[in-house]
Amino acid sequence: MPIVRVALPVPLPQVFDYTAEDASEEDVGRCVRVPFGRGEKSGVIVALPSLTDVDPARLKPVRHIQREVAALPADWLALVAFAAQYYHAPLGEVVALALPPGLRRADAVASDERDPWLEVTDAGRAALAATRRASAALALVATLGSEPPMRRSAVRALPGGAAVGDALRRGWLVGRAAGPNAAAVAAAPRLTTEQQAAVEAIAGAGERFAAWLLHGVTGSGKTEVYLRLAERALVAGRQVLMLVPEIALTPQLEARVAGRFPGANVVSLHSGLAEAARSRGFVQALEGRADIVLGTRLAVFAPLPRLALILVDEEHDASYKQQEGVRYSARDLAVWRAHQRGVPVVLGSATPSLESWMHARSGRYRLLALRTRAVSETLPTVRSIDTRRMPLDEGISGPLREAIAARLARSEQSLVFLNRRGYAPILSCPSCGWVSDCPHCSAKRVVHLADRRLRCHHCGCDAAIPTACPVCGNQDIRPLGRGTQRVEARLAELFPEARVLRLDRDAARTRAQWESLLARVAGGEADILVGTQMMAKGHDFPRLTLVGVIGADASLHAADFRAPERLFQQLMQVGGRAGRAHLPGEVLIQTEYPDHPLYRHLARHDYDAFAARELDERRAAGFPPHTFQAMLRADAPTLDEALAFLETARALALESGRSPLRVFDPVPMRLTRLARRERAQLLVEADERALLQGFLGTWMQALRAQRAGRELRWQIDVDPLDV
Ligand code: ADP
Ligand code: ZN
Ligand code: ZN
């Protein structure tokens, strides 16, 4: 009887063997349901081994192999296997993360009772066919476009390659436009010289692996470069994977991509999708019916049989790194994936991560620069406002206030950027010293006046704002410090004639709310915006000409060695929102350190100088990207338990005796207590990636063999971003 080897989502680094009467090699990559313990689990068949360590008589039969969907291809299995190996995570957990839940469940599909997502897939298929029929203004495209493999062979079969290419290209570009939605088609602008050079360099390098770092100032038209490259792939009948850091960014980009390629099947993949939609998108990618997969980090796991190009927008963004469970970096996996498939990958950013920048400097990545903006002639003017001897009104200085007034007079928009949401970070009692500590975390609960709650931003617990001090009964309790709500309130008082709009996670809890806020800004329904980092990325508002930054100094002296890099990126991004169209932009940064090199480099838009200085400092201090790190984190009801586990781990690490490896002492995490658990961490560091990886392999094995207390949890984070 055939044996099938199955990856199951369990926290064990092993696969499980079962028998399956009718299994064949074709079933490798298929979802399967199997008995497990007293219940049942779903996983993916990763192999059909001829031998097993288990006594064959004791193997249990699988319950159901899902054959209604194409099997996941070998290159996909290799991708998840690599992720499992590199991030030292159980294969089954990576599989569980990579597969949409609906697909993974591998439910039995009875003829009269089909999976809802399969229904949708069929509906989707029908809709697609209908679209293609409608777009058959180009009959040629209709024939060629019916199924991907056919399209390619048909292209080859037809005489006059150029003519076919043209027709196809018109098909992708105007496809649906011939039908009822003709107005939706967006014309491609003429490329700037720099854009043209970038497209030619990347396209000219041919179809093989190369990692490109596209360093383009804000507004330089990186997206246009992506679209041109994507267009070439589509014309060749191939697939494109486009990663963006945040779900919040997808609607604008989605509209732009769909507007440019109305004939293409653009599929979105992100965690905000309903289960059915995510499964459908995944299956369309798997079956080669999706032309462009546009998504957040989990989209890096999309199976793409016709893949020709990977684009990673805002490659420096921390949200490419998953911060829980399997802590993978989608950007890094994207580069691996491109290498695996022998296709180019383009990492784009105005402020590349220092990791990518170093690769570009050393020649491992190929560097392309866009130094000028595509539309506006100039970058915004960046100036510091020295607040050392200046009275501030709820954080707002006189010069910033005047600058806002000037914009109002010209009917332009201003953005006040403050990376702290809520009304005030602390509520306190001046008479007894009580502060709004979170009962579950080593953090303060934040005052939210909008809905009159005290809320912990770490564990989410909240309560009504007390009317008097809970300890001494004093009624004069005060909010300390300020967040976006407080600044919003003050701006509304200072400029009663202006429409003030706040854009942060509290104002936009859902994608729909976020889209409607953005639409209001774009529609000119707001004069002054108050926003957090959510506002920093990717948005394009032609009438926004002033960005005022308050409260940035805190990051200059943060304990995290990546804080300056993040601050520079954030300020460059948010500053880049100013003056993107024909109106000149201005960025005003309120600071008590106007001469700090970071602000000076920022004022000159000199990323290169900033990066050079930062890389030097990191080299001197022995920090990444010059070294490679992994962080072992443990949490337990008591700090002692967590630290004791890490001490054992440290002893095990030292035993293995790999001297070039540095094993630090276990320390409590900065936010030690989170949701009633005490947390500690242990850093290991090496000068070479391979060295670290080799060590982690043996160390993880030793750690898994430990009998840790039942209440203790631990995880390993390779290439951690928070240390
Ligand atoms: P980036 O992603 O580099 O910040 P975008 O790709 O969003 O920049 O482009 C900024 C603006 O410039 C957008 O409004 C875009 O439509 C416009 N744009 C880009 N390239 C061109 C071009 N070649 N000609 C005219 N407008 C362009
Ligand atoms: Zn009190
Ligand atoms: Zn809390």
Coordinates of C-alpha atoms and ligand atoms in Angstrom, one line a residue, residues 188-193 195 216-226 228 256 260 313-314 350 370 373-376 538-540 573 576-577 580-581, ligand 1:
A188 CA 0.7 55.2 -19.6
P189 CA 2.7 58.4 -19.2
R190 CA 5.9 58.9 -21.2
L191 CA 8.8 57.6 -19.0
T192 CA 11.4 60.0 -17.7
T193 CA 14.9 59.4 -18.9
Q195 CA 12.7 55.6 -15.6
G216 CA 14.1 56.3 -6.2
V217 CA 13.3 59.5 -4.3
T218 CA 9.6 59.9 -3.3
G219 CA 7.5 60.7 -6.3
S220 CA 10.2 59.6 -8.7
G221 CA 7.8 57.2 -10.3
K222 CA 9.0 53.8 -9.1
T223 CA 5.4 52.4 -9.5
E224 CA 5.6 53.4 -13.2
V225 CA 8.7 51.4 -13.6
Y226 CA 7.0 48.4 -11.9
R228 CA 6.2 48.9 -17.4
R256 CA -3.8 51.8 -10.6
R260 CA -3.6 50.1 -16.5
D313 CA 7.6 47.9 -3.1
E314 CA 8.9 49.8 -0.1
A350 CA 13.2 55.8 -1.4
L370 CA 15.9 57.7 -9.8
R373 CA 10.6 63.4 -9.3
A374 CA 8.5 62.5 -12.2
V375 CA 6.0 65.3 -12.0
S376 CA 7.0 68.1 -9.7
G538 CA 2.4 55.6 -0.7
H539 CA -0.4 58.1 -0.8
D540 CA -0.5 60.8 -3.4
Q573 CA 8.4 58.9 3.5
G576 CA 7.6 62.8 0.4
R577 CA 3.8 63.4 0.7
R580 CA 4.0 65.7 -5.2
A581 CA 2.1 67.5 -8.0
Ligands
ADP1 P1 7.0 56.7 -6.1 O1 6.4 55.4 -6.0 O2 8.4 56.7 -6.7 O3 6.9 57.6 -4.9 P2 4.9 57.1 -8.0 O4 5.2 56.0 -8.9 O5 3.8 57.1 -7.1 O6 6.2 57.5 -7.2 O7 4.8 58.4 -9.0 C1 4.5 59.7 -8.4 C2 3.6 60.4 -9.4 O8 4.2 60.7 -10.6 C3 2.3 59.7 -9.7 O9 1.2 60.6 -9.6 C4 2.6 59.1 -11.1 O10 1.3 59.0 -11.8 C5 3.4 60.2 -11.7 N1 4.3 59.7 -12.7 C6 5.2 58.7 -12.6 N2 5.9 58.6 -13.7 C7 5.5 59.6 -14.5 C8 5.9 60.0 -15.9 N3 6.8 59.4 -16.5 N4 5.3 61.0 -16.4 C9 4.3 61.7 -15.7 N5 3.9 61.4 -14.5 C10 4.5 60.3 -13.9

